[in-house]
mmCIF file with all atom_site columns, C-alpha atoms in Angstrom:
data_model
loop_
_atom_site.group_PDB
_atom_site.id
_atom_site.type_symbol
_atom_site.label_atom_id
_atom_site.label_alt_id
_atom_site.label_comp_id
_atom_site.label_asym_id
_atom_site.label_entity_id
_atom_site.label_seq_id
_atom_site.pdbx_PDB_ins_code
_atom_site.Cartn_x
_atom_site.Cartn_y
_atom_site.Cartn_z
_atom_site.occupancy
_atom_site.B_iso_or_equiv
_atom_site.pdbx_formal_charge
_atom_site.auth_seq_id
_atom_site.auth_comp_id
_atom_site.auth_asym_id
_atom_site.auth_atom_id
_atom_site.pdbx_PDB_model_num
ATOM 1   C CA . UNK A 1 1   ? -39.569 -57.665 30.198 1.00 55.00 ? 1   UNK A CA 1
ATOM 2   C CA . UNK A 1 2   ? -42.744 -58.870 28.523 1.00 60.00 ? 2   UNK A CA 1
ATOM 3   C CA . UNK A 1 3   ? -43.414 -57.191 25.175 1.00 72.00 ? 3   UNK A CA 1
ATOM 4   C CA . UNK A 1 4   ? -46.803 -55.916 24.058 1.00 77.00 ? 4   UNK A CA 1
ATOM 5   C CA . UNK A 1 5   ? -48.973 -57.454 21.455 1.00 83.00 ? 5   UNK A CA 1
ATOM 6   C CA . UNK A 1 6   ? -48.276 -54.705 18.983 1.00 84.00 ? 6   UNK A CA 1
ATOM 7   C CA . UNK A 1 7   ? -44.572 -54.968 19.388 1.00 85.00 ? 7   UNK A CA 1
ATOM 8   C CA . UNK A 1 8   ? -44.603 -58.766 18.932 1.00 87.00 ? 8   UNK A CA 1
ATOM 9   C CA . UNK A 1 9   ? -46.595 -58.436 15.766 1.00 86.00 ? 9   UNK A CA 1
ATOM 10  C CA . UNK A 1 10  ? -44.234 -56.061 14.135 1.00 88.00 ? 10  UNK A CA 1
ATOM 11  C CA . UNK A 1 11  ? -41.195 -57.712 15.448 1.00 85.00 ? 11  UNK A CA 1
ATOM 12  C CA . UNK A 1 12  ? -42.219 -60.860 13.579 1.00 87.00 ? 12  UNK A CA 1
ATOM 13  C CA . UNK A 1 13  ? -41.719 -58.945 10.303 1.00 88.00 ? 13  UNK A CA 1
ATOM 14  C CA . UNK A 1 14  ? -38.017 -58.748 11.010 1.00 92.00 ? 14  UNK A CA 1
ATOM 15  C CA . UNK A 1 15  ? -35.992 -61.901 10.344 1.00 92.00 ? 15  UNK A CA 1
ATOM 16  C CA . UNK A 1 16  ? -33.632 -62.665 13.197 1.00 88.00 ? 16  UNK A CA 1
ATOM 17  C CA . UNK A 1 17  ? -29.952 -62.209 12.456 1.00 88.00 ? 17  UNK A CA 1
ATOM 18  C CA . UNK A 1 18  ? -30.719 -61.094 8.847  1.00 94.00 ? 18  UNK A CA 1
ATOM 19  C CA . UNK A 1 19  ? -29.092 -57.797 7.617  1.00 95.00 ? 19  UNK A CA 1
ATOM 20  C CA . UNK A 1 20  ? -31.195 -55.863 5.105  1.00 96.00 ? 20  UNK A CA 1
ATOM 21  C CA . UNK A 1 21  ? -30.072 -53.632 2.207  1.00 95.00 ? 21  UNK A CA 1
ATOM 22  C CA . UNK A 1 22  ? -30.517 -49.979 3.206  1.00 96.00 ? 22  UNK A CA 1
ATOM 23  C CA . UNK A 1 23  ? -33.508 -49.403 0.771  1.00 95.00 ? 23  UNK A CA 1
ATOM 24  C CA . UNK A 1 24  ? -35.253 -52.460 2.341  1.00 96.00 ? 24  UNK A CA 1
ATOM 25  C CA . UNK A 1 25  ? -34.407 -51.514 5.917  1.00 96.00 ? 25  UNK A CA 1
ATOM 26  C CA . UNK A 1 26  ? -35.764 -48.054 5.487  1.00 97.00 ? 26  UNK A CA 1
ATOM 27  C CA . UNK A 1 27  ? -39.175 -49.419 4.432  1.00 96.00 ? 27  UNK A CA 1
ATOM 28  C CA . UNK A 1 28  ? -39.188 -52.185 7.047  1.00 96.00 ? 28  UNK A CA 1
ATOM 29  C CA . UNK A 1 29  ? -38.310 -49.820 9.949  1.00 96.00 ? 29  UNK A CA 1
ATOM 30  C CA . UNK A 1 30  ? -41.530 -47.795 8.932  1.00 95.00 ? 30  UNK A CA 1
ATOM 31  C CA . UNK A 1 31  ? -43.620 -50.891 8.814  1.00 94.00 ? 31  UNK A CA 1
ATOM 32  C CA . UNK A 1 32  ? -42.379 -52.021 12.329 1.00 94.00 ? 32  UNK A CA 1
ATOM 33  C CA . UNK A 1 33  ? -43.354 -48.859 14.257 1.00 93.00 ? 33  UNK A CA 1
ATOM 34  C CA . UNK A 1 34  ? -45.837 -49.977 16.776 1.00 91.00 ? 34  UNK A CA 1
ATOM 35  C CA . UNK A 1 35  ? -46.659 -46.459 18.031 1.00 89.00 ? 35  UNK A CA 1
ATOM 36  C CA . UNK A 1 36  ? -49.499 -44.249 16.862 1.00 89.00 ? 36  UNK A CA 1
ATOM 37  C CA . UNK A 1 37  ? -47.496 -41.116 17.044 1.00 91.00 ? 37  UNK A CA 1
ATOM 38  C CA . UNK A 1 38  ? -45.005 -40.110 14.402 1.00 94.00 ? 38  UNK A CA 1
ATOM 39  C CA . UNK A 1 39  ? -41.986 -41.795 15.871 1.00 94.00 ? 39  UNK A CA 1
ATOM 40  C CA . UNK A 1 40  ? -38.328 -40.973 15.417 1.00 95.00 ? 40  UNK A CA 1
ATOM 41  C CA . UNK A 1 41  ? -36.328 -43.209 13.151 1.00 97.00 ? 41  UNK A CA 1
ATOM 42  C CA . UNK A 1 42  ? -32.912 -43.626 14.674 1.00 97.00 ? 42  UNK A CA 1
ATOM 43  C CA . UNK A 1 43  ? -29.639 -45.248 13.472 1.00 98.00 ? 43  UNK A CA 1
ATOM 44  C CA . UNK A 1 44  ? -27.037 -46.968 15.570 1.00 97.00 ? 44  UNK A CA 1
ATOM 45  C CA . UNK A 1 45  ? -23.568 -47.509 14.472 1.00 97.00 ? 45  UNK A CA 1
ATOM 46  C CA . UNK A 1 46  ? -21.215 -49.932 16.331 1.00 97.00 ? 46  UNK A CA 1
ATOM 47  C CA . UNK A 1 47  ? -17.564 -48.844 15.330 1.00 96.00 ? 47  UNK A CA 1
ATOM 48  C CA . UNK A 1 48  ? -14.396 -50.682 15.804 1.00 95.00 ? 48  UNK A CA 1
ATOM 49  C CA . UNK A 1 49  ? -12.702 -47.648 17.606 1.00 95.00 ? 49  UNK A CA 1
ATOM 50  C CA . UNK A 1 50  ? -11.299 -47.166 21.008 1.00 93.00 ? 50  UNK A CA 1
ATOM 51  C CA . UNK A 1 51  ? -12.394 -43.822 22.365 1.00 93.00 ? 51  UNK A CA 1
ATOM 52  C CA . UNK A 1 52  ? -9.844  -43.760 24.999 1.00 92.00 ? 52  UNK A CA 1
ATOM 53  C CA . UNK A 1 53  ? -7.469  -42.631 22.269 1.00 93.00 ? 53  UNK A CA 1
ATOM 54  C CA . UNK A 1 54  ? -7.760  -39.067 21.324 1.00 92.00 ? 54  UNK A CA 1
ATOM 55  C CA . UNK A 1 55  ? -7.637  -39.565 17.520 1.00 92.00 ? 55  UNK A CA 1
ATOM 56  C CA . UNK A 1 56  ? -10.521 -42.261 17.801 1.00 94.00 ? 56  UNK A CA 1
ATOM 57  C CA . UNK A 1 57  ? -12.930 -39.974 19.567 1.00 92.00 ? 57  UNK A CA 1
ATOM 58  C CA . UNK A 1 58  ? -15.166 -39.365 16.428 1.00 94.00 ? 58  UNK A CA 1
ATOM 59  C CA . UNK A 1 59  ? -17.188 -36.327 16.759 1.00 91.00 ? 59  UNK A CA 1
ATOM 60  C CA . UNK A 1 60  ? -18.895 -33.710 14.593 1.00 92.00 ? 60  UNK A CA 1
ATOM 61  C CA . UNK A 1 61  ? -22.091 -32.459 12.974 1.00 92.00 ? 61  UNK A CA 1
ATOM 62  C CA . UNK A 1 62  ? -23.764 -32.332 9.620  1.00 94.00 ? 62  UNK A CA 1
ATOM 63  C CA . UNK A 1 63  ? -27.087 -31.022 8.087  1.00 93.00 ? 63  UNK A CA 1
ATOM 64  C CA . UNK A 1 64  ? -29.083 -33.913 6.936  1.00 95.00 ? 64  UNK A CA 1
ATOM 65  C CA . UNK A 1 65  ? -30.389 -33.582 3.421  1.00 95.00 ? 65  UNK A CA 1
ATOM 66  C CA . UNK A 1 66  ? -34.048 -33.934 4.476  1.00 95.00 ? 66  UNK A CA 1
ATOM 67  C CA . UNK A 1 67  ? -33.847 -32.611 8.119  1.00 93.00 ? 67  UNK A CA 1
ATOM 68  C CA . UNK A 1 68  ? -34.817 -34.705 11.072 1.00 93.00 ? 68  UNK A CA 1
ATOM 69  C CA . UNK A 1 69  ? -38.512 -33.780 11.097 1.00 94.00 ? 69  UNK A CA 1
ATOM 70  C CA . UNK A 1 70  ? -38.257 -31.809 14.256 1.00 89.00 ? 70  UNK A CA 1
ATOM 71  C CA . UNK A 1 71  ? -37.432 -28.147 14.479 1.00 89.00 ? 71  UNK A CA 1
ATOM 72  C CA . UNK A 1 72  ? -35.059 -27.521 17.364 1.00 93.00 ? 72  UNK A CA 1
ATOM 73  C CA . UNK A 1 73  ? -35.423 -24.581 19.692 1.00 97.00 ? 73  UNK A CA 1
ATOM 74  C CA . UNK A 1 74  ? -32.150 -22.507 19.454 1.00 97.00 ? 74  UNK A CA 1
ATOM 75  C CA . UNK A 1 75  ? -30.629 -20.109 22.008 1.00 98.00 ? 75  UNK A CA 1
ATOM 76  C CA . UNK A 1 76  ? -28.022 -17.824 20.486 1.00 98.00 ? 76  UNK A CA 1
ATOM 77  C CA . UNK A 1 77  ? -25.524 -16.382 22.951 1.00 97.00 ? 77  UNK A CA 1
ATOM 78  C CA . UNK A 1 78  ? -24.125 -13.410 20.948 1.00 97.00 ? 78  UNK A CA 1
ATOM 79  C CA . UNK A 1 79  ? -23.908 -9.570  20.783 1.00 95.00 ? 79  UNK A CA 1
ATOM 80  C CA . UNK A 1 80  ? -25.047 -10.033 17.047 1.00 96.00 ? 80  UNK A CA 1
ATOM 81  C CA . UNK A 1 81  ? -28.631 -10.039 18.090 1.00 96.00 ? 81  UNK A CA 1
ATOM 82  C CA . UNK A 1 82  ? -30.343 -8.929  14.905 1.00 96.00 ? 82  UNK A CA 1
ATOM 83  C CA . UNK A 1 83  ? -28.372 -11.396 12.787 1.00 97.00 ? 83  UNK A CA 1
ATOM 84  C CA . UNK A 1 84  ? -29.290 -14.297 15.025 1.00 97.00 ? 84  UNK A CA 1
ATOM 85  C CA . UNK A 1 85  ? -32.949 -13.279 15.162 1.00 97.00 ? 85  UNK A CA 1
ATOM 86  C CA . UNK A 1 86  ? -33.188 -12.948 11.327 1.00 97.00 ? 86  UNK A CA 1
ATOM 87  C CA . UNK A 1 87  ? -31.691 -16.417 10.955 1.00 97.00 ? 87  UNK A CA 1
ATOM 88  C CA . UNK A 1 88  ? -34.540 -17.855 13.263 1.00 96.00 ? 88  UNK A CA 1
ATOM 89  C CA . UNK A 1 89  ? -33.060 -18.073 16.691 1.00 97.00 ? 89  UNK A CA 1
ATOM 90  C CA . UNK A 1 90  ? -35.914 -18.586 19.264 1.00 97.00 ? 90  UNK A CA 1
ATOM 91  C CA . UNK A 1 91  ? -33.954 -16.791 22.078 1.00 97.00 ? 91  UNK A CA 1
ATOM 92  C CA . UNK A 1 92  ? -31.108 -14.303 21.676 1.00 97.00 ? 92  UNK A CA 1
ATOM 93  C CA . UNK A 1 93  ? -29.020 -12.569 24.117 1.00 96.00 ? 93  UNK A CA 1
ATOM 94  C CA . UNK A 1 94  ? -25.466 -12.096 25.700 1.00 95.00 ? 94  UNK A CA 1
ATOM 95  C CA . UNK A 1 95  ? -24.499 -12.233 29.438 1.00 94.00 ? 95  UNK A CA 1
ATOM 96  C CA . UNK A 1 96  ? -28.090 -11.692 30.567 1.00 95.00 ? 96  UNK A CA 1
ATOM 97  C CA . UNK A 1 97  ? -29.074 -15.168 29.118 1.00 96.00 ? 97  UNK A CA 1
ATOM 98  C CA . UNK A 1 98  ? -26.067 -16.781 30.801 1.00 96.00 ? 98  UNK A CA 1
ATOM 99  C CA . UNK A 1 99  ? -27.183 -15.255 34.162 1.00 95.00 ? 99  UNK A CA 1
ATOM 100 C CA . UNK A 1 100 ? -30.708 -16.540 33.463 1.00 96.00 ? 100 UNK A CA 1
ATOM 101 C CA . UNK A 1 101 ? -29.420 -20.023 32.972 1.00 96.00 ? 101 UNK A CA 1
ATOM 102 C CA . UNK A 1 102 ? -27.289 -19.805 36.144 1.00 94.00 ? 102 UNK A CA 1
ATOM 103 C CA . UNK A 1 103 ? -29.975 -18.227 38.452 1.00 94.00 ? 103 UNK A CA 1
ATOM 104 C CA . UNK A 1 104 ? -33.075 -20.036 37.235 1.00 95.00 ? 104 UNK A CA 1
ATOM 105 C CA . UNK A 1 105 ? -31.618 -23.344 35.844 1.00 93.00 ? 105 UNK A CA 1
ATOM 106 C CA . UNK A 1 106 ? -33.364 -22.423 32.490 1.00 96.00 ? 106 UNK A CA 1
ATOM 107 C CA . UNK A 1 107 ? -33.178 -25.109 29.939 1.00 96.00 ? 107 UNK A CA 1
ATOM 108 C CA . UNK A 1 108 ? -36.052 -24.149 27.643 1.00 95.00 ? 108 UNK A CA 1
ATOM 109 C CA . UNK A 1 109 ? -34.204 -24.845 24.312 1.00 96.00 ? 109 UNK A CA 1
ATOM 110 C CA . UNK A 1 110 ? -32.456 -27.703 22.492 1.00 95.00 ? 110 UNK A CA 1
ATOM 111 C CA . UNK A 1 111 ? -29.326 -26.210 21.226 1.00 96.00 ? 111 UNK A CA 1
ATOM 112 C CA . UNK A 1 112 ? -27.107 -23.331 22.142 1.00 97.00 ? 112 UNK A CA 1
ATOM 113 C CA . UNK A 1 113 ? -25.060 -21.546 19.524 1.00 97.00 ? 113 UNK A CA 1
ATOM 114 C CA . UNK A 1 114 ? -22.522 -18.829 20.307 1.00 97.00 ? 114 UNK A CA 1
ATOM 115 C CA . UNK A 1 115 ? -19.942 -16.447 18.896 1.00 97.00 ? 115 UNK A CA 1
ATOM 116 C CA . UNK A 1 116 ? -16.362 -17.064 20.173 1.00 97.00 ? 116 UNK A CA 1
ATOM 117 C CA . UNK A 1 117 ? -16.202 -13.841 22.237 1.00 96.00 ? 117 UNK A CA 1
ATOM 118 C CA . UNK A 1 118 ? -18.965 -15.346 24.516 1.00 96.00 ? 118 UNK A CA 1
ATOM 119 C CA . UNK A 1 119 ? -17.294 -18.520 25.224 1.00 96.00 ? 119 UNK A CA 1
ATOM 120 C CA . UNK A 1 120 ? -15.297 -17.219 28.200 1.00 95.00 ? 120 UNK A CA 1
ATOM 121 C CA . UNK A 1 121 ? -18.670 -16.260 29.923 1.00 94.00 ? 121 UNK A CA 1
ATOM 122 C CA . UNK A 1 122 ? -20.271 -19.672 28.903 1.00 95.00 ? 122 UNK A CA 1
ATOM 123 C CA . UNK A 1 123 ? -17.323 -21.504 30.390 1.00 94.00 ? 123 UNK A CA 1
ATOM 124 C CA . UNK A 1 124 ? -18.381 -20.254 33.845 1.00 93.00 ? 124 UNK A CA 1
ATOM 125 C CA . UNK A 1 125 ? -21.578 -22.251 33.630 1.00 95.00 ? 125 UNK A CA 1
ATOM 126 C CA . UNK A 1 126 ? -19.917 -25.343 31.908 1.00 94.00 ? 126 UNK A CA 1
ATOM 127 C CA . UNK A 1 127 ? -20.950 -27.559 34.987 1.00 94.00 ? 127 UNK A CA 1
ATOM 128 C CA . UNK A 1 128 ? -24.611 -26.780 34.171 1.00 94.00 ? 128 UNK A CA 1
ATOM 129 C CA . UNK A 1 129 ? -24.414 -27.118 30.445 1.00 95.00 ? 129 UNK A CA 1
ATOM 130 C CA . UNK A 1 130 ? -21.915 -29.980 30.059 1.00 93.00 ? 130 UNK A CA 1
ATOM 131 C CA . UNK A 1 131 ? -23.901 -32.743 31.624 1.00 92.00 ? 131 UNK A CA 1
ATOM 132 C CA . UNK A 1 132 ? -26.805 -31.938 29.439 1.00 92.00 ? 132 UNK A CA 1
ATOM 133 C CA . UNK A 1 133 ? -24.670 -31.827 26.209 1.00 90.00 ? 133 UNK A CA 1
ATOM 134 C CA . UNK A 1 134 ? -25.554 -28.107 25.739 1.00 94.00 ? 134 UNK A CA 1
ATOM 135 C CA . UNK A 1 135 ? -22.121 -26.678 25.729 1.00 95.00 ? 135 UNK A CA 1
ATOM 136 C CA . UNK A 1 136 ? -21.368 -25.050 22.321 1.00 95.00 ? 136 UNK A CA 1
ATOM 137 C CA . UNK A 1 137 ? -18.325 -26.432 20.528 1.00 93.00 ? 137 UNK A CA 1
ATOM 138 C CA . UNK A 1 138 ? -16.459 -25.466 17.400 1.00 93.00 ? 138 UNK A CA 1
ATOM 139 C CA . UNK A 1 139 ? -16.236 -29.148 16.349 1.00 88.00 ? 139 UNK A CA 1
ATOM 140 C CA . UNK A 1 140 ? -19.964 -29.231 15.939 1.00 90.00 ? 140 UNK A CA 1
ATOM 141 C CA . UNK A 1 141 ? -20.322 -25.673 14.416 1.00 92.00 ? 141 UNK A CA 1
ATOM 142 C CA . UNK A 1 142 ? -22.207 -24.361 17.402 1.00 95.00 ? 142 UNK A CA 1
ATOM 143 C CA . UNK A 1 143 ? -19.335 -21.827 18.040 1.00 96.00 ? 143 UNK A CA 1
ATOM 144 C CA . UNK A 1 144 ? -18.958 -19.570 15.027 1.00 96.00 ? 144 UNK A CA 1
ATOM 145 C CA . UNK A 1 145 ? -18.262 -16.049 13.949 1.00 97.00 ? 145 UNK A CA 1
ATOM 146 C CA . UNK A 1 146 ? -21.104 -16.368 11.457 1.00 97.00 ? 146 UNK A CA 1
ATOM 147 C CA . UNK A 1 147 ? -23.906 -16.733 14.020 1.00 97.00 ? 147 UNK A CA 1
ATOM 148 C CA . UNK A 1 148 ? -26.518 -16.514 11.308 1.00 97.00 ? 148 UNK A CA 1
ATOM 149 C CA . UNK A 1 149 ? -25.184 -19.581 9.545  1.00 96.00 ? 149 UNK A CA 1
ATOM 150 C CA . UNK A 1 150 ? -24.892 -21.421 12.695 1.00 96.00 ? 150 UNK A CA 1
ATOM 151 C CA . UNK A 1 151 ? -28.509 -20.826 13.671 1.00 97.00 ? 151 UNK A CA 1
ATOM 152 C CA . UNK A 1 152 ? -29.697 -21.643 10.094 1.00 95.00 ? 152 UNK A CA 1
ATOM 153 C CA . UNK A 1 153 ? -27.954 -24.983 9.998  1.00 94.00 ? 153 UNK A CA 1
ATOM 154 C CA . UNK A 1 154 ? -29.454 -26.137 13.231 1.00 94.00 ? 154 UNK A CA 1
ATOM 155 C CA . UNK A 1 155 ? -32.952 -25.080 12.082 1.00 93.00 ? 155 UNK A CA 1
ATOM 156 C CA . UNK A 1 156 ? -32.386 -26.798 8.802  1.00 91.00 ? 156 UNK A CA 1
ATOM 157 C CA . UNK A 1 157 ? -31.905 -30.128 10.490 1.00 90.00 ? 157 UNK A CA 1
ATOM 158 C CA . UNK A 1 158 ? -28.230 -30.243 11.697 1.00 92.00 ? 158 UNK A CA 1
ATOM 159 C CA . UNK A 1 159 ? -27.429 -33.179 13.832 1.00 92.00 ? 159 UNK A CA 1
ATOM 160 C CA . UNK A 1 160 ? -24.417 -33.919 16.147 1.00 90.00 ? 160 UNK A CA 1
ATOM 161 C CA . UNK A 1 161 ? -22.734 -37.213 16.398 1.00 94.00 ? 161 UNK A CA 1
ATOM 162 C CA . UNK A 1 162 ? -20.285 -38.440 19.030 1.00 92.00 ? 162 UNK A CA 1
ATOM 163 C CA . UNK A 1 163 ? -18.895 -41.874 19.701 1.00 95.00 ? 163 UNK A CA 1
ATOM 164 C CA . UNK A 1 164 ? -19.573 -43.013 23.298 1.00 94.00 ? 164 UNK A CA 1
ATOM 165 C CA . UNK A 1 165 ? -17.210 -45.053 25.458 1.00 92.00 ? 165 UNK A CA 1
ATOM 166 C CA . UNK A 1 166 ? -18.249 -48.290 23.936 1.00 94.00 ? 166 UNK A CA 1
ATOM 167 C CA . UNK A 1 167 ? -17.692 -47.102 20.368 1.00 95.00 ? 167 UNK A CA 1
ATOM 168 C CA . UNK A 1 168 ? -21.294 -46.434 19.477 1.00 97.00 ? 168 UNK A CA 1
ATOM 169 C CA . UNK A 1 169 ? -22.907 -43.480 17.653 1.00 97.00 ? 169 UNK A CA 1
ATOM 170 C CA . UNK A 1 170 ? -26.639 -43.022 17.829 1.00 96.00 ? 170 UNK A CA 1
ATOM 171 C CA . UNK A 1 171 ? -28.832 -40.330 16.120 1.00 95.00 ? 171 UNK A CA 1
ATOM 172 C CA . UNK A 1 172 ? -32.123 -39.619 14.555 1.00 95.00 ? 172 UNK A CA 1
ATOM 173 C CA . UNK A 1 173 ? -32.367 -39.539 10.787 1.00 96.00 ? 173 UNK A CA 1
ATOM 174 C CA . UNK A 1 174 ? -36.040 -38.686 10.513 1.00 96.00 ? 174 UNK A CA 1
ATOM 175 C CA . UNK A 1 175 ? -39.532 -39.663 11.364 1.00 96.00 ? 175 UNK A CA 1
ATOM 176 C CA . UNK A 1 176 ? -41.834 -42.588 10.449 1.00 96.00 ? 176 UNK A CA 1
ATOM 177 C CA . UNK A 1 177 ? -43.800 -40.128 8.321  1.00 96.00 ? 177 UNK A CA 1
ATOM 178 C CA . UNK A 1 178 ? -40.726 -39.677 6.002  1.00 97.00 ? 178 UNK A CA 1
ATOM 179 C CA . UNK A 1 179 ? -40.761 -41.369 2.556  1.00 97.00 ? 179 UNK A CA 1
ATOM 180 C CA . UNK A 1 180 ? -38.340 -44.310 2.561  1.00 96.00 ? 180 UNK A CA 1
ATOM 181 C CA . UNK A 1 181 ? -36.076 -42.591 -0.006 1.00 97.00 ? 181 UNK A CA 1
ATOM 182 C CA . UNK A 1 182 ? -35.568 -39.579 2.325  1.00 97.00 ? 182 UNK A CA 1
ATOM 183 C CA . UNK A 1 183 ? -34.647 -41.718 5.159  1.00 97.00 ? 183 UNK A CA 1
ATOM 184 C CA . UNK A 1 184 ? -32.119 -43.474 2.911  1.00 97.00 ? 184 UNK A CA 1
ATOM 185 C CA . UNK A 1 185 ? -30.681 -40.144 1.843  1.00 97.00 ? 185 UNK A CA 1
ATOM 186 C CA . UNK A 1 186 ? -30.247 -38.975 5.416  1.00 97.00 ? 186 UNK A CA 1
ATOM 187 C CA . UNK A 1 187 ? -28.699 -42.255 6.436  1.00 97.00 ? 187 UNK A CA 1
ATOM 188 C CA . UNK A 1 188 ? -26.351 -42.260 3.402  1.00 97.00 ? 188 UNK A CA 1
ATOM 189 C CA . UNK A 1 189 ? -25.190 -38.787 4.454  1.00 97.00 ? 189 UNK A CA 1
ATOM 190 C CA . UNK A 1 190 ? -24.226 -39.704 8.027  1.00 97.00 ? 190 UNK A CA 1
ATOM 191 C CA . UNK A 1 191 ? -22.742 -43.139 6.795  1.00 97.00 ? 191 UNK A CA 1
ATOM 192 C CA . UNK A 1 192 ? -20.568 -41.313 4.277  1.00 96.00 ? 192 UNK A CA 1
ATOM 193 C CA . UNK A 1 193 ? -19.337 -38.873 6.967  1.00 96.00 ? 193 UNK A CA 1
ATOM 194 C CA . UNK A 1 194 ? -18.416 -41.686 9.369  1.00 96.00 ? 194 UNK A CA 1
ATOM 195 C CA . UNK A 1 195 ? -16.566 -43.615 6.683  1.00 95.00 ? 195 UNK A CA 1
ATOM 196 C CA . UNK A 1 196 ? -14.454 -40.511 5.880  1.00 95.00 ? 196 UNK A CA 1
ATOM 197 C CA . UNK A 1 197 ? -13.884 -40.037 9.608  1.00 94.00 ? 197 UNK A CA 1
ATOM 198 C CA . UNK A 1 198 ? -12.167 -43.474 10.080 1.00 94.00 ? 198 UNK A CA 1
ATOM 199 C CA . UNK A 1 199 ? -8.956  -42.949 12.033 1.00 94.00 ? 199 UNK A CA 1
ATOM 200 C CA . UNK A 1 200 ? -5.864  -44.240 10.279 1.00 93.00 ? 200 UNK A CA 1
ATOM 201 C CA . UNK A 1 201 ? -4.846  -46.010 13.530 1.00 92.00 ? 201 UNK A CA 1
ATOM 202 C CA . UNK A 1 202 ? -7.888  -48.315 13.455 1.00 92.00 ? 202 UNK A CA 1
ATOM 203 C CA . UNK A 1 203 ? -7.052  -51.786 12.373 1.00 87.00 ? 203 UNK A CA 1
ATOM 204 C CA . UNK A 1 204 ? -9.514  -54.565 11.477 1.00 88.00 ? 204 UNK A CA 1
ATOM 205 C CA . UNK A 1 205 ? -13.341 -54.045 10.929 1.00 93.00 ? 205 UNK A CA 1
ATOM 206 C CA . UNK A 1 206 ? -14.368 -50.446 11.313 1.00 95.00 ? 206 UNK A CA 1
ATOM 207 C CA . UNK A 1 207 ? -18.072 -50.526 10.548 1.00 95.00 ? 207 UNK A CA 1
ATOM 208 C CA . UNK A 1 208 ? -19.035 -53.393 12.846 1.00 95.00 ? 208 UNK A CA 1
ATOM 209 C CA . UNK A 1 209 ? -22.762 -53.161 13.052 1.00 95.00 ? 209 UNK A CA 1
ATOM 210 C CA . UNK A 1 210 ? -25.520 -50.797 11.751 1.00 97.00 ? 210 UNK A CA 1
ATOM 211 C CA . UNK A 1 211 ? -29.147 -50.912 12.683 1.00 97.00 ? 211 UNK A CA 1
ATOM 212 C CA . UNK A 1 212 ? -32.265 -48.770 12.288 1.00 97.00 ? 212 UNK A CA 1
ATOM 213 C CA . UNK A 1 213 ? -35.171 -48.619 14.798 1.00 96.00 ? 213 UNK A CA 1
ATOM 214 C CA . UNK A 1 214 ? -38.062 -46.422 15.730 1.00 95.00 ? 214 UNK A CA 1
ATOM 215 C CA . UNK A 1 215 ? -38.576 -44.985 19.260 1.00 90.00 ? 215 UNK A CA 1
ATOM 216 C CA . UNK A 1 216 ? -40.533 -48.106 20.476 1.00 90.00 ? 216 UNK A CA 1
ATOM 217 C CA . UNK A 1 217 ? -39.989 -50.550 17.570 1.00 92.00 ? 217 UNK A CA 1
ATOM 218 C CA . UNK A 1 218 ? -37.599 -53.400 16.983 1.00 94.00 ? 218 UNK A CA 1
ATOM 219 C CA . UNK A 1 219 ? -34.034 -53.131 15.523 1.00 95.00 ? 219 UNK A CA 1
ATOM 220 C CA . UNK A 1 220 ? -33.457 -53.725 11.782 1.00 97.00 ? 220 UNK A CA 1
ATOM 221 C CA . UNK A 1 221 ? -29.958 -54.508 10.921 1.00 97.00 ? 221 UNK A CA 1
ATOM 222 C CA . UNK A 1 222 ? -28.388 -52.918 7.887  1.00 97.00 ? 222 UNK A CA 1
ATOM 223 C CA . UNK A 1 223 ? -26.329 -54.750 5.306  1.00 95.00 ? 223 UNK A CA 1
ATOM 224 C CA . UNK A 1 224 ? -23.277 -52.488 5.164  1.00 89.00 ? 224 UNK A CA 1
ATOM 225 C CA . UNK A 1 225 ? -21.604 -54.192 2.252  1.00 79.00 ? 225 UNK A CA 1
ATOM 226 C CA . UNK A 1 226 ? -24.736 -53.150 0.101  1.00 67.00 ? 226 UNK A CA 1
ATOM 227 C CA . UNK A 1 227 ? -24.488 -49.459 0.864  1.00 69.00 ? 227 UNK A CA 1
#
């Protein structure tokens, strides 16, 4: 596939096969954004895990120190309506919301949070929510008794991470408009979490490859040893 002139020009700023210290990588990824819009800055981790083993299926969530630069639309499935609304949920309801999703194939939200008592009903539409990654899960904090806290964390910039079948984890750590130091702080937060999540059964190199990129920009490899 032929690359555009803007992409070719910014890609030339990145040395092939060179891994950059994280501070330098965060500055470079901003410079290599070929888009006019405020693109997302994403990080990709290539881990030395085998997800076919249950203990190596790394998954969780965390609130990034500086958020993601995007406010997510939250649907709260709960009977604690006032608490969820006060915390900033965009849509709140119980069984009637579940029926709306089922009957209308309604997906006008980014995240669903729910109290445990509603999971039985939500399970009935798992085939609709599952493929879209919308099914609430206790491991990511989207199923919680404290619905206000669950909503607030998502609004504050909570991100979910999950290793795919190839051993990769990809997520957004901000926008091109972020200061490099803020991108670096967000990166360090997810990096530290993944280091702590290393399964004891993993042998050999765990953090195989780490790279930053913008939505339409080139990949900038990160020097893991210098983090």
